[in-house]
Structures are given as structure tokens and as C-alpha cells.
mmCIF file of C-alpha atoms in Angstrom:
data_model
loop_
_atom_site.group_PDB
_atom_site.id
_atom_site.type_symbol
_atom_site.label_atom_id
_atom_site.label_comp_id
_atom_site.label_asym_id
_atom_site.label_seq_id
_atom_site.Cartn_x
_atom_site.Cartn_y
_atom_site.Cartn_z
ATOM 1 C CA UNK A 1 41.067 97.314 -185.151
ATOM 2 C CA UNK A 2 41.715 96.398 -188.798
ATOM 3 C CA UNK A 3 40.442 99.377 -190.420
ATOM 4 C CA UNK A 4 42.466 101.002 -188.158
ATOM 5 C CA UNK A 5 45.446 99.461 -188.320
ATOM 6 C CA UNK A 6 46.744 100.443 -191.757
ATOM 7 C CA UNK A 7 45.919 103.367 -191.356
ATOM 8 C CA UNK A 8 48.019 103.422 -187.996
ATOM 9 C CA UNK A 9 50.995 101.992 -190.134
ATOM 10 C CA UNK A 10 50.305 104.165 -193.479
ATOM 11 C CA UNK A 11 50.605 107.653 -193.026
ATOM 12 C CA UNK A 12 53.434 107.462 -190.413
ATOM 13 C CA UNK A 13 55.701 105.249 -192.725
ATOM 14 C CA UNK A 14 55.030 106.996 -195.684
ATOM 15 C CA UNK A 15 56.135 110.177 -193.903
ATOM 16 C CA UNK A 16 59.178 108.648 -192.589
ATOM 17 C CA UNK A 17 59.714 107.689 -196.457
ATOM 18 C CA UNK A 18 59.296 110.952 -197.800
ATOM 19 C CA UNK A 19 62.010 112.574 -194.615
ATOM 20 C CA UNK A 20 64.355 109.533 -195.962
ATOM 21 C CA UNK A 21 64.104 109.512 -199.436
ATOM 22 C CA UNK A 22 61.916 113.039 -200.277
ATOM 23 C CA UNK A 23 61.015 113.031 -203.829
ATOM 24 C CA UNK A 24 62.488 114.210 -206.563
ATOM 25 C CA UNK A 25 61.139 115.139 -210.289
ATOM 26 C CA UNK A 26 61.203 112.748 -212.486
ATOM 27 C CA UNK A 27 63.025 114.450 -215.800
ATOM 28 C CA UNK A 28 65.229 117.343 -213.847
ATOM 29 C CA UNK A 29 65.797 115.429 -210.278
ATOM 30 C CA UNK A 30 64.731 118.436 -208.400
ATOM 31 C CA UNK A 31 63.541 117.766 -204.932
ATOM 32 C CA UNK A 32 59.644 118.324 -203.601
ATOM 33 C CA UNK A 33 57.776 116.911 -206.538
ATOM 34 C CA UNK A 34 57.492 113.920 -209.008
ATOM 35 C CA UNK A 35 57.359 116.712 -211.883
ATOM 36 C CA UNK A 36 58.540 119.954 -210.685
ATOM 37 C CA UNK A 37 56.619 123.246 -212.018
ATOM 38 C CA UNK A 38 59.171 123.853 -214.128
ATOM 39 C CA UNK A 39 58.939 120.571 -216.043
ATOM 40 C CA UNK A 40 55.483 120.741 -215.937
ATOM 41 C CA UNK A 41 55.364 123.498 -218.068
ATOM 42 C CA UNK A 42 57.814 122.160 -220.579
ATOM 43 C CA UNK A 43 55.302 119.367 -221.606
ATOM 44 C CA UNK A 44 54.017 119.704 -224.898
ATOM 45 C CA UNK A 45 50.878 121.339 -224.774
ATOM 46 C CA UNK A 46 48.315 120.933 -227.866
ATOM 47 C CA UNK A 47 47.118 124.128 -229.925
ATOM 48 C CA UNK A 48 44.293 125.528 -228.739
ATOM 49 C CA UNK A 49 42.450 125.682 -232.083
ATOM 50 C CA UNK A 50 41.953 121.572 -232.795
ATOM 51 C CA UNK A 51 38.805 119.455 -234.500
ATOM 52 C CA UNK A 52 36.628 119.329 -232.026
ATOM 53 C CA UNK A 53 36.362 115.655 -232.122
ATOM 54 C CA UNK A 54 39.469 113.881 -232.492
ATOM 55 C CA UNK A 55 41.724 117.302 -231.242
ATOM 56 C CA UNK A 56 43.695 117.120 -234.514
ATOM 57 C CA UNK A 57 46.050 120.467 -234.700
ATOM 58 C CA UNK A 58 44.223 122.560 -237.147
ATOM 59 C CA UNK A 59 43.598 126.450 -237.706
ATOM 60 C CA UNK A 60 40.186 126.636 -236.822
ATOM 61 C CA UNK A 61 38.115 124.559 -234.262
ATOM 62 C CA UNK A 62 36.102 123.106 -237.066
ATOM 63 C CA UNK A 63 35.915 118.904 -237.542
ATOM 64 C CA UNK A 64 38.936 118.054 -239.564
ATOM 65 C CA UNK A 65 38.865 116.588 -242.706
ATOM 66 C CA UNK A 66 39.099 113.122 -241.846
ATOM 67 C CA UNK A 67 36.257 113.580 -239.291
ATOM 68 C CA UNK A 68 33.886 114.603 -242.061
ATOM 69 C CA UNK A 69 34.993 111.924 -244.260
ATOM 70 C CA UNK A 70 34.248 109.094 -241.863
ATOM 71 C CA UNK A 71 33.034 110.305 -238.236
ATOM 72 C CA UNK A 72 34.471 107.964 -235.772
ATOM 73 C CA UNK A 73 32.867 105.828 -233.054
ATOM 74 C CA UNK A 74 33.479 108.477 -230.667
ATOM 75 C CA UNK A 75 31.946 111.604 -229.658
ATOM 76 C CA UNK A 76 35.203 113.861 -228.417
ATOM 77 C CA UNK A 77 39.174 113.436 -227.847
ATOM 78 C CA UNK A 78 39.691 115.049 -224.488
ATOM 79 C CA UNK A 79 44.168 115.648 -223.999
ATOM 80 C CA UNK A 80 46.173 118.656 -223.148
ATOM 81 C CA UNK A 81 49.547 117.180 -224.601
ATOM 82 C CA UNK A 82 51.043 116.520 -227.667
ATOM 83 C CA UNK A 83 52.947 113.098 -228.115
ATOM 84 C CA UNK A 84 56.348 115.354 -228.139
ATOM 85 C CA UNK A 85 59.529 115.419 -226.244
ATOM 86 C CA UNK A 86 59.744 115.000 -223.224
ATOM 87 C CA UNK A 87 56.550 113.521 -222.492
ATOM 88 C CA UNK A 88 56.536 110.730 -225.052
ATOM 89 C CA UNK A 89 60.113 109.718 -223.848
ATOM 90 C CA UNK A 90 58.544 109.564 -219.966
ATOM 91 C CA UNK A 91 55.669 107.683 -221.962
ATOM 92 C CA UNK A 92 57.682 105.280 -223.712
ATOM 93 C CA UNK A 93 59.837 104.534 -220.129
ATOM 94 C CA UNK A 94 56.892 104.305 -218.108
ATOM 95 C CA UNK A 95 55.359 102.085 -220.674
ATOM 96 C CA UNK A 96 58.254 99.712 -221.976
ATOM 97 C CA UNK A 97 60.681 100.256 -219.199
ATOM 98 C CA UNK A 98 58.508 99.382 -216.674
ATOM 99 C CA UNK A 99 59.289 102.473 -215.338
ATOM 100 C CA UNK A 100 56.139 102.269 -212.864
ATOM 101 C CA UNK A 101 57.197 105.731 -210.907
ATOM 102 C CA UNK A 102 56.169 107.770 -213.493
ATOM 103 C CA UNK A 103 52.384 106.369 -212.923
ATOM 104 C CA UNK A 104 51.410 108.859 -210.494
ATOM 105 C CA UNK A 105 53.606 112.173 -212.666
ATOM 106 C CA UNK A 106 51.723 111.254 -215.467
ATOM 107 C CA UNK A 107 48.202 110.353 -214.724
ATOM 108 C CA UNK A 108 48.843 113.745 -212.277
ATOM 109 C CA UNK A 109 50.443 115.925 -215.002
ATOM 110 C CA UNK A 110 47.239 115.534 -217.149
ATOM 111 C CA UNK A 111 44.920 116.217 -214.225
ATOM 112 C CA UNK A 112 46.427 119.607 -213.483
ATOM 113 C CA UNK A 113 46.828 120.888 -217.208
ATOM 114 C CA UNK A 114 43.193 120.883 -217.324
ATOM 115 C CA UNK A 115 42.849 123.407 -214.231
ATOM 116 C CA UNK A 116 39.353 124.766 -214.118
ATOM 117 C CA UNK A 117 38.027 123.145 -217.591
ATOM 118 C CA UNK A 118 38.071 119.493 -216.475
ATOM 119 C CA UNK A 119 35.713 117.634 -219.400
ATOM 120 C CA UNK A 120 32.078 116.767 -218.366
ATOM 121 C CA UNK A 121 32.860 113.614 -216.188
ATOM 122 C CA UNK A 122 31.355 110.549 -217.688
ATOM 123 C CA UNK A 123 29.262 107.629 -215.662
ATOM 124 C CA UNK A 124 32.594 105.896 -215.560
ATOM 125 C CA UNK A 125 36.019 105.027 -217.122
ATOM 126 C CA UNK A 126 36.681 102.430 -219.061
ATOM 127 C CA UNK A 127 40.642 101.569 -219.996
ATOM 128 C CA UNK A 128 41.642 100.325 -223.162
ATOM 129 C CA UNK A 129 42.337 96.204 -222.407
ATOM 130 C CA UNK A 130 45.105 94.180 -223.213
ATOM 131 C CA UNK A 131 45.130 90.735 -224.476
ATOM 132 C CA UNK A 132 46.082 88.391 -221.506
ATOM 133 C CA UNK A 133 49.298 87.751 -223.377
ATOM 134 C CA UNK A 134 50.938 91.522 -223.786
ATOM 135 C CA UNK A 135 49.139 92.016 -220.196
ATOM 136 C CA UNK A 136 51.422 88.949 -218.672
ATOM 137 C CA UNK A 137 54.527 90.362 -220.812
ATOM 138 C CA UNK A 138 54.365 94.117 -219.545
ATOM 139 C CA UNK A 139 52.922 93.484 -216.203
ATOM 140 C CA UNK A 140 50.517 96.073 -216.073
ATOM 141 C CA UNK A 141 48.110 98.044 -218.017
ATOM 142 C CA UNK A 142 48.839 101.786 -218.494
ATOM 143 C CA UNK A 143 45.236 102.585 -219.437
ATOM 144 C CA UNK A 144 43.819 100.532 -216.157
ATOM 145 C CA UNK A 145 46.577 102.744 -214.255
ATOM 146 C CA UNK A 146 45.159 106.430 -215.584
ATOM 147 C CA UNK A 147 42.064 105.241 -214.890
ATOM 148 C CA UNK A 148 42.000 104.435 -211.395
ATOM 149 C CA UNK A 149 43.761 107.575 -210.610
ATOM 150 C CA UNK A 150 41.548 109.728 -212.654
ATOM 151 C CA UNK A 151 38.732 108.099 -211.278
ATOM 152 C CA UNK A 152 40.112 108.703 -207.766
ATOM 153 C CA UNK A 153 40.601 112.439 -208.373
ATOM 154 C CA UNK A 154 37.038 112.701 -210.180
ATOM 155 C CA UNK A 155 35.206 110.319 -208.169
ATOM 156 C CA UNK A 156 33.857 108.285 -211.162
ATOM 157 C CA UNK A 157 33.771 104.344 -211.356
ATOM 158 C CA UNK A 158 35.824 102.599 -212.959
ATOM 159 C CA UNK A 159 34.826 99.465 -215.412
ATOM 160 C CA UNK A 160 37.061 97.019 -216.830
ATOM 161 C CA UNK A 161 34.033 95.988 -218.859
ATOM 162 C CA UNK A 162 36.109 95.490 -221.987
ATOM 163 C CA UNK A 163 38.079 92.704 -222.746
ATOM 164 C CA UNK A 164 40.736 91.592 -225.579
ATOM 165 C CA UNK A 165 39.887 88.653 -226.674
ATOM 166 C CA UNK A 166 42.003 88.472 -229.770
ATOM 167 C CA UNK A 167 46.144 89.104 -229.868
ATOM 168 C CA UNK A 168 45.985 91.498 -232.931
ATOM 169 C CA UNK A 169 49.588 92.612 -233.810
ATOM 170 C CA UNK A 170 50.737 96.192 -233.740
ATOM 171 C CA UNK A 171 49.497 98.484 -235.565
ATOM 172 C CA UNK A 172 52.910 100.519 -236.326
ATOM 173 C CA UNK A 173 53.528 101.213 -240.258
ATOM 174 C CA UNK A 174 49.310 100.216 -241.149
ATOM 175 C CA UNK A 175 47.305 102.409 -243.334
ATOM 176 C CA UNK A 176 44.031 103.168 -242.008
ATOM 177 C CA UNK A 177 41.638 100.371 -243.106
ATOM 178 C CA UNK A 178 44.371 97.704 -241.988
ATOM 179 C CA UNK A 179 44.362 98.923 -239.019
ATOM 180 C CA UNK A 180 40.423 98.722 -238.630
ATOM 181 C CA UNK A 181 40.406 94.916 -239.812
ATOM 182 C CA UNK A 182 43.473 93.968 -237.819
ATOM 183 C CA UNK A 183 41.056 95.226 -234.864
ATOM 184 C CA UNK A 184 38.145 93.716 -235.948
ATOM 185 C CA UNK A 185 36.214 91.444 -233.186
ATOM 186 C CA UNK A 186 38.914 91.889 -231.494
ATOM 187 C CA UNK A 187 36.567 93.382 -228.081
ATOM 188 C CA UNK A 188 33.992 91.985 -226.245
ATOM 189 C CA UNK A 189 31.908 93.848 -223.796
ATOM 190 C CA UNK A 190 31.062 92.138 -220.270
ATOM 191 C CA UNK A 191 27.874 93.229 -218.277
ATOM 192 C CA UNK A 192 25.824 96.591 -218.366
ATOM 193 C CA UNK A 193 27.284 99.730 -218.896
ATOM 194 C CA UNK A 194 25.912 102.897 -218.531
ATOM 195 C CA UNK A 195 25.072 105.505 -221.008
ATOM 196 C CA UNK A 196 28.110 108.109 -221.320
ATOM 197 C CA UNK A 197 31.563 106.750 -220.880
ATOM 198 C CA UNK A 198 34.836 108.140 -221.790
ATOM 199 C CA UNK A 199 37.975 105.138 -222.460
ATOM 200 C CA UNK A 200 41.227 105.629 -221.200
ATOM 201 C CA UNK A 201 44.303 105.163 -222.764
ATOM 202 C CA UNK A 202 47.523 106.804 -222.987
ATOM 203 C CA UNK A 203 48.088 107.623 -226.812
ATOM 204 C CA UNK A 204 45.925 108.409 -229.195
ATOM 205 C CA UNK A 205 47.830 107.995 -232.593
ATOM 206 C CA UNK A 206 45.253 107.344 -235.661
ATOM 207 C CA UNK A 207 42.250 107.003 -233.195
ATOM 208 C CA UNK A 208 41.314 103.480 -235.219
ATOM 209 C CA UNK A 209 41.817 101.313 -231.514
ATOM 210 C CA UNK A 210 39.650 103.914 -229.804
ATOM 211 C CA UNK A 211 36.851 104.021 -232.829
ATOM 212 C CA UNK A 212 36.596 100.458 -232.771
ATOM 213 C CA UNK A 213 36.227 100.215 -228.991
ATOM 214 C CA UNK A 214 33.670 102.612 -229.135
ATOM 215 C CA UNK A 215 31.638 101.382 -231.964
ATOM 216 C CA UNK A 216 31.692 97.996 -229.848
ATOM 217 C CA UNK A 217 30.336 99.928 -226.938
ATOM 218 C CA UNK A 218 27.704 101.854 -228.693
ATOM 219 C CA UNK A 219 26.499 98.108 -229.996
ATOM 220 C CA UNK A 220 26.481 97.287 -226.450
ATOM 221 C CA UNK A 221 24.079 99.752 -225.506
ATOM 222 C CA UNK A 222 26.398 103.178 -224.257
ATOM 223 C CA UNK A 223 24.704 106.104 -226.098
ATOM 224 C CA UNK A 224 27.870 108.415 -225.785
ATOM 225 C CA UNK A 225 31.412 107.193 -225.583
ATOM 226 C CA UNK A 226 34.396 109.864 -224.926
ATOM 227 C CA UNK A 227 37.967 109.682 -224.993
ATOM 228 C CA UNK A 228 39.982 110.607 -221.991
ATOM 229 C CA UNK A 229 44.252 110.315 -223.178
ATOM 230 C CA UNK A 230 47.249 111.503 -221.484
ATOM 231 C CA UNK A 231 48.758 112.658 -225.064
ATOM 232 C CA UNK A 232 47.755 113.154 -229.046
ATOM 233 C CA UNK A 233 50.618 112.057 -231.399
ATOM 234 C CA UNK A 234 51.037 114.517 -234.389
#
């Protein structure tokens, strides 16, 4: 009786929902869909020639310069999107407007754009943390949110292994190595882990939060860390 019971209550009341209030895109208000096809294809798509490792725009699908100067913790940036109207206004309202129905548009939008070329799944997903602080300020991490619904639709674990442990400021307006020493010791990894993982998070801008993370997962014992993002800022 209690397994069955929410399921009794579930799927009818969630149907009655959708009859009641059927729903609508999020960015044109059409009806059917929380992104409609046609706003689906207006998200920014990246190039299809990028460095193969942190999916800089570039004319060839050679590492990028900054690659070769200093390869990163990571092995691979894996995002269909550009951080580009409209997407990184949905971003920015999901994020900082607490604008928690775009969750499922999102985390979906990114699932679909791959189609058929889906990257090698990992041994599980790991979100980018947030200090206990920003985490009791938002409500909610975006990262943990992509990855339980990616993990969901690809049927791989998901570890919140990671933790914050220091409340480094924002990294907006930092050159690169400030950035690296504003994020130094600033993760701790919690139990085993297994040997490919990919993080989560939602934008990759200079890649230094994601490098670090996966430099302090490689010292932790991962042998090949990936990148998993709904968008790439330009």
C-alpha cells in the first residue's frame, strides 16, 4: 500500500494539472511545451569547429591557444549552447530569480540538442558545490539540479562528493591567475570516487572553477574528469 499509493495520487493529479493549467513555453507562452520547437531552435548553438577541450569557438578543431599554453585539469568541455540571448537571460532568471520552472526547459533543452551524439557517459555526475552560505541565500543549487535530471535521463549516479568549504568571492572582472588563487583550497573531496567523472555546472566562462575542481579530483584519485555545461560564454 505505500508504494502504491503515490503512485495512485501522482499520475492522476498531475494529469488533472496539465487539463487545468496545460503548459506553456517558457520564452514565447505557446501552449504544449516548456520550450516550444520553435524556441528551441532559437538557442544559441556553438560552432561546430571548437578546441576540442575547452569548446572555445575557433576555425579549426585543433586545442586553442590557451589549451596549449596551460592544459587544464580537465579532459573535455561537453555544451551545445553559447552563453547568448535568449538562453543566458532564461539562465540568469532561473538562476537569480529563482525562477525554478525553467529547471526542467533547461536541463531538457541541453539533453535534446545533443540528439544521437550524447558524450560517453561518465561513472557519475558530480555538480559544482556551493558554499553553505550562497547555498542558504539562493535556495538551491543549479548544478545539483542538471545533474539529477541528466542523471535521470542517462541513468548515471549522481555524487555530491564535493564540497565548498571556503566562501571565495566572485570571480567577475579577475584575470586568470586571480581567479585560480581566489579558488585555491577552496574544495574538498568526501569518500571514493570512481575513475571517469564529468562535473556539472551551468556556465562555463574562463573554465578556472572547473580546472580547479578537477585538479582536486584527479588528487583524489579520478583518472579522467569531464565537463558536462548547459552553455559556453564567449
Amino acid at each position: 500500500m505505500p508504494d502504491t499509493l503515490p503512485r495512485l495520487l501522482s499520475t492522476p493529479l498531475l494529469n488533472l494539472r496539465d487539463w487545468i493549467f496545460p503548459e506553456r513555453c517558457r520564452l514565447c507562452a505557446a501552449p504544449g511545451a516548456a520550450l516550444c520547437a520553435d524556441c528551441f531552435g532559437e538557442l544559441p548553438r556553438l560552432t561546430a569547429t571548437r578546441c576540442p577541450i575547452c569548446a572555445r569557438p575557433q576555425a579549426d578543431n585543433s586545442p586553442c591557444g590557451a589549451c596549449q599554453r596551460q592544459a587544464p585539469g580537465f579532459a573535455a568541455v561537453y555544451t551545445p549552447f553559447a552563453y547568448a540571448a535568449p538562453l543566458d537571460g532564461a539562465i540568469q532568471a532561473w538562476k537569480f530569480g529563482s525562477r525554478l520552472d525553467w529547471t526542467l526547459a533547461l536541463a531538457d533543452a541541453w539533453l535534446n540538442a545533443w540528439e544521437e551524439q550524447i558524450p560517453a557517459p561518465p561513472q557519475a555526475l558530480l555538480p559544482v558545490p556551493l558554499h553553505r552560505r550562497r547555498l542558504r541565500e539562493r535556495g538551491f543549487n543549479q548544478a545539483a539540479l542538471l545533474a539529477r535530471r541528466w542523471g535521470q535521463a542517462r541513468n548515471i549516479p549522481v555524487r555530491l562528493a564535493a564540497r565548498r568549504q571556503r566562501d571565495t568571492p566572485h570571480q567577475v572582472g579577475l584575470r586568470a591567475e586571480q581567479r585560480r588563487r581566489n579558488l585555491r583550497d577552496a574544495f574538498r573531496i568526501h569518500g571514493p570516487l570512481p575513475e571517469h567523472v564529468a562535473i556539472v555546472d551551468d556556465v562555463f566562462t574562463t573554465g578556472t572553477t572547473a580546472s580547479v575542481l578537477a585538479e582536486t579530483l584527479r588528487a583524489a584519485g579520478c583518472q579522467h574528469v569531464d565537463v558536462w555545461v548547459l552553455a559556453r560564454a564567449l
